Amino acid sequence: MQALADSLGIIHGDDIVYEDTKFKVQYLISTLWTDFAINSLHGCTDPNAQDYARKIAFHELREAMPEYRDVDFDDLQGDIIQRRMRPQDAYACHQASRAFLEAELSKPYDGRRVIVTHHAPHRNSIAPVFRDSKLNPAFASDLSAMIERFQPDVWIHGHVHNSSDYMIGNTRIVCNPRGVANSNKEFDWRKIIEIDAPMRKGVQS
């Protein structure tokens, strides 16, 4: 891909802050992974319920998702013990990505903020046909509280194979994937996201 587009960057295991100083837009870029708790009761903030849902997801996804069959963990994080990646590893990566995002979003910024992640930050990104799927914990987390607290202007993500464009509070969440073998019929080659949110002075406490 980089041979075809010399300005294309590939992010692997890194969290990146990029600022477009001309237009005053800050991009926070991270893989994100997931917290594996999205199948707990919608809106449930009870840590015990989320931990229970997470343990179930760890067990069910260990065999169901290809990353836990084909990915060597040392390739991802530099672990000296070569072994297959586990859901627990992805959860640890999610915690690190989330800490990065929250730390950066906590800093005042007089401009627009755009978050770019691979994994989805909200259950509304899951297609209705998959709303009850046991695989959802591998695709999305429910980060409603973080979104509503910090209110980034736009959150762009991938990983799911369906298009979506919706609002959570003041944040626009957008996904526009081609899908596997061009399977997403709603993919828009010409999609442009215009940012017209007001300048910000800080974040909600």
mmCIF file of C-alpha atoms in Angstrom, residues 24-174:
data_model
loop_
_atom_site.group_PDB
_atom_site.id
_atom_site.type_symbol
_atom_site.label_atom_id
_atom_site.label_comp_id
_atom_site.label_asym_id
_atom_site.label_seq_id
_atom_site.Cartn_x
_atom_site.Cartn_y
_atom_site.Cartn_z
ATOM 1 C CA LYS A 24 -6.572 23.629 14.132
ATOM 2 C CA VAL A 25 -7.597 19.975 14.112
ATOM 3 C CA GLN A 26 -6.027 17.451 16.455
ATOM 4 C CA TYR A 27 -6.155 13.752 15.556
ATOM 5 C CA LEU A 28 -5.837 11.113 18.285
ATOM 6 C CA ILE A 29 -5.061 7.781 16.645
ATOM 7 C CA SER A 30 -5.100 4.380 18.345
ATOM 8 C CA THR A 31 -6.025 0.767 17.577
ATOM 9 C CA LEU A 32 -8.274 0.736 20.705
ATOM 10 C CA TRP A 33 -9.155 -2.983 20.740
ATOM 11 C CA THR A 34 -12.158 -3.651 23.039
ATOM 12 C CA ASP A 35 -13.112 -4.058 26.679
ATOM 13 C CA PHE A 36 -15.000 -7.321 25.925
ATOM 14 C CA ALA A 37 -17.929 -6.155 28.076
ATOM 15 C CA ILE A 38 -20.380 -4.872 25.481
ATOM 16 C CA ASN A 39 -22.673 -7.878 25.916
ATOM 17 C CA SER A 40 -23.349 -6.948 29.530
ATOM 18 C CA LEU A 41 -26.718 -5.301 30.164
ATOM 19 C CA HIS A 42 -27.032 -2.121 28.062
ATOM 20 C CA GLY A 43 -26.127 0.848 30.213
ATOM 21 C CA CYS A 44 -24.932 -1.342 33.075
ATOM 22 C CA THR A 45 -22.002 0.198 34.928
ATOM 23 C CA ASP A 46 -21.777 -2.468 37.630
ATOM 24 C CA PRO A 47 -18.132 -3.660 37.508
ATOM 25 C CA ASN A 48 -19.167 -7.146 38.630
ATOM 26 C CA ALA A 49 -21.624 -7.521 35.747
ATOM 27 C CA GLN A 50 -19.067 -6.214 33.270
ATOM 28 C CA ASP A 51 -16.377 -8.546 34.621
ATOM 29 C CA TYR A 52 -18.759 -11.495 34.272
ATOM 30 C CA ALA A 53 -19.604 -10.559 30.668
ATOM 31 C CA ARG A 54 -15.895 -10.120 29.959
ATOM 32 C CA LYS A 55 -14.984 -13.580 31.268
ATOM 33 C CA ILE A 56 -17.678 -15.150 29.101
ATOM 34 C CA ALA A 57 -16.362 -13.251 26.070
ATOM 35 C CA PHE A 58 -12.780 -14.327 26.789
ATOM 36 C CA HIS A 59 -13.894 -17.964 26.731
ATOM 37 C CA GLU A 60 -16.134 -17.732 23.652
ATOM 38 C CA LEU A 61 -13.817 -15.635 21.494
ATOM 39 C CA ARG A 62 -10.628 -17.583 22.167
ATOM 40 C CA GLU A 63 -11.614 -20.091 19.483
ATOM 41 C CA ALA A 64 -13.978 -17.947 17.423
ATOM 42 C CA MET A 65 -11.708 -15.086 16.332
ATOM 43 C CA PRO A 66 -8.762 -15.606 13.946
ATOM 44 C CA GLU A 67 -6.423 -13.256 15.829
ATOM 45 C CA TYR A 68 -6.315 -15.729 18.709
ATOM 46 C CA ARG A 69 -5.446 -18.597 16.371
ATOM 47 C CA ASP A 70 -2.999 -16.901 14.015
ATOM 48 C CA VAL A 71 -1.321 -13.948 15.766
ATOM 49 C CA ASP A 72 1.893 -14.388 17.755
ATOM 50 C CA PHE A 73 1.774 -12.119 20.778
ATOM 51 C CA ASP A 74 5.477 -11.296 20.621
ATOM 52 C CA ASP A 75 4.882 -9.757 17.185
ATOM 53 C CA LEU A 76 2.351 -7.405 18.745
ATOM 54 C CA GLN A 77 3.975 -6.261 21.975
ATOM 55 C CA GLY A 78 7.525 -7.574 22.099
ATOM 56 C CA ASP A 79 6.823 -10.313 24.627
ATOM 57 C CA ILE A 80 9.924 -12.501 24.899
ATOM 58 C CA ILE A 81 7.760 -15.625 25.255
ATOM 59 C CA GLN A 82 6.414 -16.587 21.848
ATOM 60 C CA ARG A 83 2.811 -17.702 22.110
ATOM 61 C CA ARG A 84 -0.533 -17.058 20.491
ATOM 62 C CA MET A 85 -2.342 -13.869 21.350
ATOM 63 C CA ARG A 86 -5.157 -14.226 23.894
ATOM 64 C CA PRO A 87 -8.287 -12.131 24.499
ATOM 65 C CA GLN A 88 -6.716 -11.014 27.779
ATOM 66 C CA ASP A 89 -3.830 -9.502 25.789
ATOM 67 C CA ALA A 90 -6.248 -7.540 23.610
ATOM 68 C CA TYR A 91 -8.031 -6.291 26.731
ATOM 69 C CA ALA A 92 -4.724 -5.072 28.169
ATOM 70 C CA CYS A 93 -4.038 -3.254 24.889
ATOM 71 C CA HIS A 94 -7.497 -1.688 25.111
ATOM 72 C CA GLN A 95 -6.811 -0.417 28.608
ATOM 73 C CA ALA A 96 -3.569 1.180 27.410
ATOM 74 C CA SER A 97 -5.270 2.772 24.374
ATOM 75 C CA ARG A 98 -8.110 4.084 26.493
ATOM 76 C CA ALA A 99 -5.688 5.565 29.028
ATOM 77 C CA PHE A 100 -3.875 7.323 26.169
ATOM 78 C CA LEU A 101 -7.100 8.770 24.763
ATOM 79 C CA GLU A 102 -8.387 9.938 28.137
ATOM 80 C CA ALA A 103 -5.046 11.548 28.998
ATOM 81 C CA GLU A 104 -4.938 13.479 25.715
ATOM 82 C CA LEU A 105 -8.605 14.450 25.829
ATOM 83 C CA SER A 106 -8.118 15.800 29.349
ATOM 84 C CA LYS A 107 -5.706 18.408 28.008
ATOM 85 C CA PRO A 108 -7.330 21.708 26.960
ATOM 86 C CA TYR A 109 -7.219 22.267 23.199
ATOM 87 C CA ASP A 110 -8.514 25.295 21.295
ATOM 88 C CA GLY A 111 -9.575 23.463 18.173
ATOM 89 C CA ARG A 112 -11.437 20.486 16.795
ATOM 90 C CA ARG A 113 -10.646 16.968 17.929
ATOM 91 C CA VAL A 114 -10.965 13.836 15.817
ATOM 92 C CA ILE A 115 -10.402 10.337 17.167
ATOM 93 C CA VAL A 116 -9.423 7.582 14.726
ATOM 94 C CA THR A 117 -9.499 3.966 15.912
ATOM 95 C CA HIS A 118 -9.770 0.553 14.345
ATOM 96 C CA HIS A 119 -12.328 -0.824 16.796
ATOM 97 C CA ALA A 120 -15.749 0.714 17.402
ATOM 98 C CA PRO A 121 -16.486 2.886 20.459
ATOM 99 C CA HIS A 122 -20.245 2.315 20.710
ATOM 100 C CA ARG A 123 -22.861 -0.407 20.278
ATOM 101 C CA ASN A 124 -24.718 1.668 17.661
ATOM 102 C CA SER A 125 -21.929 0.813 15.218
ATOM 103 C CA ILE A 126 -23.021 -2.826 15.234
ATOM 104 C CA ALA A 127 -25.422 -3.708 12.420
ATOM 105 C CA PRO A 128 -28.943 -4.601 13.639
ATOM 106 C CA VAL A 129 -28.597 -8.120 12.261
ATOM 107 C CA PHE A 130 -25.633 -8.698 14.605
ATOM 108 C CA ARG A 131 -26.965 -6.915 17.713
ATOM 109 C CA ASP A 132 -27.264 -10.209 19.638
ATOM 110 C CA SER A 133 -24.088 -11.834 18.313
ATOM 111 C CA LYS A 134 -21.682 -13.457 20.757
ATOM 112 C CA LEU A 135 -18.843 -12.012 18.656
ATOM 113 C CA ASN A 136 -19.707 -8.368 19.385
ATOM 114 C CA PRO A 137 -17.184 -8.066 22.265
ATOM 115 C CA ALA A 138 -14.413 -8.480 19.672
ATOM 116 C CA PHE A 139 -15.694 -5.575 17.580
ATOM 117 C CA ALA A 140 -16.922 -2.804 19.864
ATOM 118 C CA SER A 141 -16.920 -1.333 23.354
ATOM 119 C CA ASP A 142 -19.503 0.933 24.935
ATOM 120 C CA LEU A 143 -17.498 4.090 25.597
ATOM 121 C CA SER A 144 -20.579 6.294 25.979
ATOM 122 C CA ALA A 145 -19.388 7.799 29.260
ATOM 123 C CA MET A 146 -16.019 8.801 27.805
ATOM 124 C CA ILE A 147 -17.604 10.228 24.656
ATOM 125 C CA GLU A 148 -20.158 12.265 26.595
ATOM 126 C CA ARG A 149 -17.526 13.547 29.019
ATOM 127 C CA PHE A 150 -14.937 14.721 26.492
ATOM 128 C CA GLN A 151 -17.173 15.319 23.447
ATOM 129 C CA PRO A 152 -14.644 14.930 20.623
ATOM 130 C CA ASP A 153 -16.020 16.387 17.414
ATOM 131 C CA VAL A 154 -15.704 13.221 15.331
ATOM 132 C CA TRP A 155 -14.816 9.581 16.021
ATOM 133 C CA ILE A 156 -13.895 7.547 12.948
ATOM 134 C CA HIS A 157 -13.500 3.773 13.193
ATOM 135 C CA GLY A 158 -13.447 0.566 11.190
ATOM 136 C CA HIS A 159 -13.422 -3.189 11.998
ATOM 137 C CA VAL A 160 -17.167 -3.725 11.573
ATOM 138 C CA HIS A 161 -18.204 -4.377 7.974
ATOM 139 C CA ASN A 162 -21.221 -2.058 7.808
ATOM 140 C CA SER A 163 -21.511 1.695 7.358
ATOM 141 C CA SER A 164 -22.841 3.956 10.103
ATOM 142 C CA ASP A 165 -23.010 7.674 10.817
ATOM 143 C CA TYR A 166 -24.683 8.805 14.047
ATOM 144 C CA MET A 167 -24.406 11.162 16.997
ATOM 145 C CA ILE A 168 -23.672 10.451 20.658
ATOM 146 C CA GLY A 169 -24.156 13.760 22.408
ATOM 147 C CA ASN A 170 -22.094 16.270 20.422
ATOM 148 C CA THR A 171 -19.848 13.623 18.866
ATOM 149 C CA ARG A 172 -20.341 12.323 15.337
ATOM 150 C CA ILE A 173 -19.315 8.671 14.985
ATOM 151 C CA VAL A 174 -18.566 7.503 11.453
#
